Amino acid sequence: MLADHTSQKHLFIETYGCQMNIADSELIAAILGTVGYELTDDLAAADAVVVNTCSIRDNAEQRVKGRLSELCGIRKHRKIIIGIMGCMAQRLGDELLSMGADIVAGPDSYRDLPHLFAEAELGHKSISAALSTTETYSDLRPVRLPSSAFTAFVSIMRGCNNFCSYCIVPYTRGRERSRSVQSILEEIATYQMNGRHEITLIGQNVNSYNYKDEQGNTTSFATLLSEVATQFPDLRIRFTTSHPKDMTDDILETIAKYPNVCNHIHLPLQSGSSRILKLMNRHYNIDDYMARIESIRRIIPDCGITTDVFCGFSSETEEDHKETLRIMEEVGYDSAFMFQYSERPGTYAAKHLPDDVPADVKNRRLQEIIALQNRLSLESNNRDVNKVFDVMIEGRARRSAEQVIGRTQQNKAVVLDAAPDLKVGSIVKVKITSASQATLLGERI
Ligand code: 5AD
Ligand code: SF4
């Protein structure tokens, strides 16, 4: 008997990892919606569960493996289809089928999902994990997940060509490809129509966005950004992630020019040691990086600057680590994502650069990085006291019904008193009255 694609079935989606995975989960929801799967946020009511996975570090993979075995436990008591998607699906393939998954689908295989789910409904296991050089899913309109963030993530490019020596992404997400300008603008228009107030343009390396149309005309990231800013003056626009080597002044000038493009740049440092950066194949040294920071400060004086950094890469010495701390201090980041190095099978580093920093040393260095950033975040927030910011309201504050939470352009959370006219999406001028490491408190002026 053929599976009945018209009856209502319920789909539960669980997302791990980066913003690209959140955007992909919204695509998966759209694709499975066409064959009768309606989203649910109740696992107990689901006929199928999709786990969208991340391979960036080993602990991310271990968490998913634990989750998969829990789901297999649930499947012993009732019929449920278990699909594993995303980077782990691409990297591990068949191994996940033998660990109990019914469906395995990599990031470029989501158009196969109707077929894969039809097979699974008949009790057959299936896998689709070919990488594509062209797939951007540009014709599909993502479906908002029940858990979606305030901002709507708009994927503008997929994949990565950088091959940083430690990174698994080029292997799990394939080569860089940019999505058409038209399809990006159309997607943003639907978000605006649906009452969204903010969008975030996302890609592994957004500043190498480069779309070539049929006439051979190319659009750079700076051009795309100004186009989006001009067409959607009422939306706040953010973007992530930027690679320091591609963070050109024309992008900075575009950010400075448009009031609706947020003054915030996430600029991954990774390491403060030029020797380590070379081993990482990052294509910049510390002087180049600091020159970018100076340009940001010059062109966008009130820009928020955040980063990614990790310790314990191959051969990292105490001196290299101190350099990282010194650069963090010199830049004075507003916040940071901080990690320890996790060797990923198949990368250049796994093949050629020994994972030789002992676990206890990695741990201690990470604690030092976190302690420093905690102080830097507090100092950054303290500098904002008595200043006035445009704050976009995102919703009720978690701790009190009489307060709302919003965000500055610099991407800092601000808590202020609620008022009847303060609706989600409104932008108000707020004077900061006090600060903690994580939040600013303010009053409307
Ligand atoms: N180990 C630790 N951190 C990593 N990152 C990427 N690959 C690894 C790895 N193998 C970090 C980088 C990157 C962020 C998304 O994750 O800081 O910017
Ligand atoms: Fe990984 Fe480097 Fe590409 Fe970022 S730029 S996804 S760290 S290879």
Coordinates of C-alpha atoms in Angstrom, one line a residue, residues 83-372:
G83 CA 15.3 11.4 10.9
I84 CA 18.8 12.7 11.4
M85 CA 19.8 15.7 9.2
G86 CA 22.4 18.4 9.0
C87 CA 26.2 18.1 9.3
M88 CA 26.4 14.8 11.2
A89 CA 24.2 13.2 8.6
Q90 CA 26.6 14.3 6.0
R91 CA 29.7 13.3 8.0
L92 CA 28.5 9.9 9.4
G93 CA 26.0 8.7 6.9
D94 CA 25.3 5.0 7.2
E95 CA 26.7 4.9 10.7
L96 CA 23.6 6.8 11.9
L97 CA 21.3 4.2 10.2
S98 CA 23.0 1.4 12.1
M99 CA 22.7 3.5 15.3
G100 CA 18.9 3.4 14.8
A101 CA 17.9 6.4 12.5
D102 CA 15.2 5.7 9.9
I103 CA 16.3 8.5 7.7
V104 CA 19.6 10.2 7.2
A105 CA 19.8 13.4 5.0
G106 CA 22.6 15.8 4.6
P107 CA 22.3 19.6 4.1
D108 CA 22.0 19.5 0.3
S109 CA 19.5 16.6 0.3
Y110 CA 16.4 18.1 1.7
R111 CA 14.5 18.1 -1.6
D112 CA 14.6 14.3 -1.3
L113 CA 12.7 14.3 2.0
P114 CA 9.2 13.6 0.6
H115 CA 10.6 10.4 -1.0
L116 CA 12.7 9.5 2.1
F117 CA 9.7 9.9 4.4
A118 CA 7.4 7.9 2.1
E119 CA 10.0 5.1 2.2
A120 CA 10.2 5.4 6.0
E121 CA 6.4 5.2 6.3
L122 CA 6.6 1.9 4.5
G123 CA 9.2 0.7 7.0
H124 CA 12.3 1.2 4.9
K125 CA 15.5 2.9 6.0
S126 CA 17.0 5.4 3.6
I127 CA 19.8 7.9 3.2
S128 CA 20.6 10.8 1.0
A129 CA 23.9 12.6 1.4
A130 CA 25.3 13.9 -1.8
L131 CA 26.7 17.4 -1.7
S132 CA 25.7 19.9 -4.4
T133 CA 27.6 22.8 -6.0
T134 CA 24.4 24.6 -6.8
E135 CA 21.6 23.9 -4.3
T136 CA 20.5 27.1 -2.5
Y137 CA 16.8 26.1 -2.0
S138 CA 16.1 29.6 -3.3
D139 CA 12.6 28.8 -4.5
L140 CA 11.4 27.5 -1.2
R141 CA 9.7 29.6 1.5
P142 CA 10.8 28.5 5.0
V143 CA 8.1 27.8 7.6
R144 CA 8.5 29.4 11.0
L145 CA 9.2 27.0 13.8
P146 CA 7.2 27.3 17.1
S147 CA 10.6 27.9 18.8
S148 CA 11.8 30.5 16.2
A149 CA 13.9 33.4 17.4
F150 CA 12.8 37.1 17.3
T151 CA 14.9 37.7 14.2
A152 CA 14.2 35.8 11.0
F153 CA 17.2 34.1 9.5
V154 CA 17.6 34.5 5.8
S155 CA 20.2 32.2 4.3
I156 CA 22.0 34.1 1.5
M157 CA 24.8 31.7 0.7
R158 CA 25.6 28.1 1.6
G159 CA 28.9 26.2 2.1
C160 CA 32.4 27.4 2.7
N161 CA 35.6 27.5 0.6
N162 CA 37.9 28.6 3.3
F163 CA 39.2 25.3 4.7
C164 CA 40.4 26.6 8.0
S165 CA 42.6 23.7 9.0
Y166 CA 40.5 22.8 12.1
C167 CA 37.0 23.1 10.6
I168 CA 34.6 20.4 9.4
V169 CA 32.2 22.7 7.7
P170 CA 33.6 22.7 4.2
Y171 CA 33.3 18.9 4.3
T172 CA 29.7 18.7 5.7
R173 CA 28.3 21.7 3.8
G174 CA 30.3 21.7 0.6
R175 CA 31.4 24.5 -1.6
E176 CA 30.3 28.1 -1.4
R177 CA 27.3 29.2 -3.5
S178 CA 25.3 32.4 -3.4
R179 CA 21.6 32.6 -3.7
S180 CA 19.9 35.0 -6.2
V181 CA 19.3 38.6 -5.0
Q182 CA 15.7 38.3 -6.2
S183 CA 14.9 35.3 -4.1
I184 CA 16.5 36.8 -1.1
L185 CA 14.4 40.0 -1.5
E186 CA 11.2 38.0 -2.0
E187 CA 11.8 36.0 1.1
I188 CA 12.4 39.1 3.2
A189 CA 9.2 40.6 1.8
T190 CA 7.2 37.7 3.1
Y191 CA 8.7 38.2 6.6
Q192 CA 7.8 41.8 6.5
M193 CA 4.2 40.9 5.4
N194 CA 4.0 38.4 8.3
G195 CA 4.9 41.1 10.8
R196 CA 8.5 40.3 11.4
H197 CA 10.6 43.3 12.5
E198 CA 14.2 42.1 12.1
I199 CA 16.0 39.8 9.7
T200 CA 19.5 38.3 9.9
L201 CA 21.3 37.5 6.7
I202 CA 23.3 34.4 7.3
G203 CA 26.0 32.3 5.7
Q204 CA 29.2 30.6 6.8
N205 CA 31.1 33.6 5.4
V206 CA 28.6 36.2 4.3
N207 CA 31.1 38.7 3.1
S208 CA 32.1 36.5 0.3
Y209 CA 28.6 36.6 -1.0
N210 CA 28.8 37.0 -4.8
Y211 CA 25.9 36.3 -7.0
K212 CA 26.2 36.1 -10.7
D213 CA 23.0 36.4 -12.7
E214 CA 22.3 35.1 -16.2
Q215 CA 23.6 38.2 -17.9
G216 CA 26.9 37.8 -16.0
N217 CA 26.3 40.7 -13.6
T218 CA 27.7 40.1 -10.2
T219 CA 26.4 41.4 -6.8
S220 CA 28.7 41.7 -3.9
F221 CA 27.7 41.5 -0.2
A222 CA 28.0 45.3 0.2
T223 CA 25.6 45.7 -2.8
L224 CA 23.2 43.1 -1.5
L225 CA 23.2 44.8 2.0
S226 CA 22.5 48.2 0.6
E227 CA 19.7 46.8 -1.6
V228 CA 18.1 45.1 1.4
A229 CA 18.5 48.2 3.5
T230 CA 16.9 50.4 0.9
Q231 CA 14.0 48.1 0.1
F232 CA 13.1 47.4 3.7
P233 CA 13.7 50.7 5.6
D234 CA 11.4 49.5 8.4
L235 CA 13.2 46.3 9.1
R236 CA 16.3 46.0 11.3
I237 CA 19.0 44.2 9.4
R238 CA 21.7 42.0 10.9
F239 CA 24.2 39.6 9.3
T240 CA 26.6 36.9 10.4
T241 CA 29.2 35.5 10.1
S242 CA 32.0 37.6 8.7
H243 CA 35.5 36.5 7.9
P244 CA 38.1 39.1 8.8
K245 CA 40.0 38.6 5.5
D246 CA 36.8 39.6 3.6
M247 CA 35.6 42.5 5.8
T248 CA 36.3 45.3 3.4
D249 CA 35.8 49.0 4.0
D250 CA 32.9 49.2 1.5
I251 CA 30.9 46.8 3.7
L252 CA 31.7 48.9 6.7
E253 CA 30.7 52.0 4.8
T254 CA 27.4 50.4 3.9
I255 CA 26.7 49.5 7.5
A256 CA 27.5 53.1 8.5
K257 CA 25.3 54.6 5.7
Y258 CA 22.0 52.9 6.5
P259 CA 20.4 53.5 9.9
N260 CA 18.5 50.2 9.7
V261 CA 21.6 48.1 9.3
C262 CA 22.6 47.3 12.8
N263 CA 25.9 48.6 14.1
H264 CA 27.2 45.2 15.2
I265 CA 29.9 43.0 13.7
H266 CA 30.7 39.5 14.7
L267 CA 34.3 39.1 13.7
P268 CA 35.8 35.7 14.7
L269 CA 39.4 36.1 16.0
Q270 CA 40.0 32.3 16.7
S271 CA 43.5 33.0 18.1
G272 CA 45.5 36.0 19.1
S273 CA 48.8 34.4 17.9
S274 CA 49.8 35.0 14.3
R275 CA 51.8 31.7 14.3
I276 CA 48.6 29.8 15.3
L277 CA 46.5 31.7 12.8
K278 CA 48.9 30.6 10.1
L279 CA 48.5 27.0 11.2
M280 CA 44.8 27.5 11.2
N281 CA 44.9 28.7 7.5
R282 CA 43.0 31.8 8.4
H283 CA 44.7 34.1 5.8
Y284 CA 45.2 37.0 8.2
N285 CA 47.7 37.8 10.9
I286 CA 47.2 39.8 14.1
D287 CA 48.2 43.1 12.4
D288 CA 45.7 42.5 9.6
Y289 CA 43.0 41.7 12.2
M290 CA 43.7 44.8 14.3
A291 CA 43.7 46.9 11.1
R292 CA 40.1 45.7 10.5
I293 CA 39.2 46.5 14.1
E294 CA 40.6 50.1 13.6
S295 CA 38.6 50.5 10.4
I296 CA 35.4 49.4 12.2
R297 CA 36.0 51.9 15.0
R298 CA 36.8 54.6 12.5
I299 CA 33.9 54.1 10.1
I300 CA 31.3 52.9 12.6
P301 CA 32.3 54.6 15.9
D302 CA 29.6 53.0 18.1
C303 CA 29.8 49.5 16.6
G304 CA 29.3 46.5 18.8
I305 CA 32.1 43.9 18.2
T306 CA 31.8 40.3 19.2
T307 CA 33.9 37.3 18.4
D308 CA 34.6 33.5 18.4
V309 CA 37.8 32.3 20.0
F310 CA 39.2 28.9 20.9
C311 CA 42.2 27.7 22.8
G312 CA 44.3 24.6 22.6
F313 CA 44.9 24.3 18.9
S314 CA 47.8 22.2 17.8
S315 CA 51.1 23.3 19.3
E316 CA 49.6 26.3 21.1
T317 CA 52.1 27.4 23.8
E318 CA 51.6 29.5 26.9
E319 CA 52.9 32.5 24.9
D320 CA 50.4 32.0 22.1
H321 CA 47.6 31.7 24.7
K322 CA 48.8 35.0 26.4
E323 CA 48.7 36.6 23.0
T324 CA 45.0 35.6 22.7
L325 CA 44.2 37.1 26.1
R326 CA 46.2 40.3 25.1
I327 CA 44.3 40.8 21.9
M328 CA 40.9 40.1 23.6
E329 CA 41.8 42.8 26.1
E330 CA 43.0 45.2 23.4
V331 CA 39.8 44.9 21.3
G332 CA 37.6 44.8 24.4
Y333 CA 34.9 42.6 22.9
D334 CA 31.3 43.1 23.9
S335 CA 30.8 39.4 24.1
A336 CA 32.4 36.2 22.7
F337 CA 31.7 32.5 22.0
M338 CA 34.6 30.6 23.5
F339 CA 35.6 27.0 23.0
Q340 CA 38.4 24.6 23.3
Y341 CA 39.9 22.9 20.2
S342 CA 38.2 19.6 19.2
E343 CA 40.0 17.6 16.5
R344 CA 37.6 16.8 13.6
P345 CA 38.3 13.7 11.6
G346 CA 39.2 14.4 7.9
T347 CA 40.3 18.0 8.4
Y348 CA 43.8 19.1 7.4
A349 CA 44.7 19.5 11.1
A350 CA 43.5 16.0 12.0
K351 CA 45.8 14.7 9.3
H352 CA 48.9 16.9 9.7
L353 CA 48.8 18.8 13.0
P354 CA 48.8 16.8 16.3
D355 CA 46.2 17.5 18.9
D356 CA 48.9 17.9 21.4
V357 CA 47.7 20.3 24.1
P358 CA 46.7 18.2 27.1
A359 CA 43.0 18.3 28.1
D360 CA 43.7 19.9 31.5
V361 CA 45.7 22.7 29.8
K362 CA 42.9 23.3 27.3
N363 CA 40.5 23.5 30.2
R364 CA 42.5 25.9 32.2
R365 CA 43.1 28.2 29.2
L366 CA 39.4 28.2 28.4
Q367 CA 38.6 29.1 32.0
E368 CA 41.1 32.0 31.7
I369 CA 39.5 33.2 28.4
I370 CA 36.0 33.0 29.9
A371 CA 37.0 34.9 33.1
L372 CA 38.6 37.6 31.0

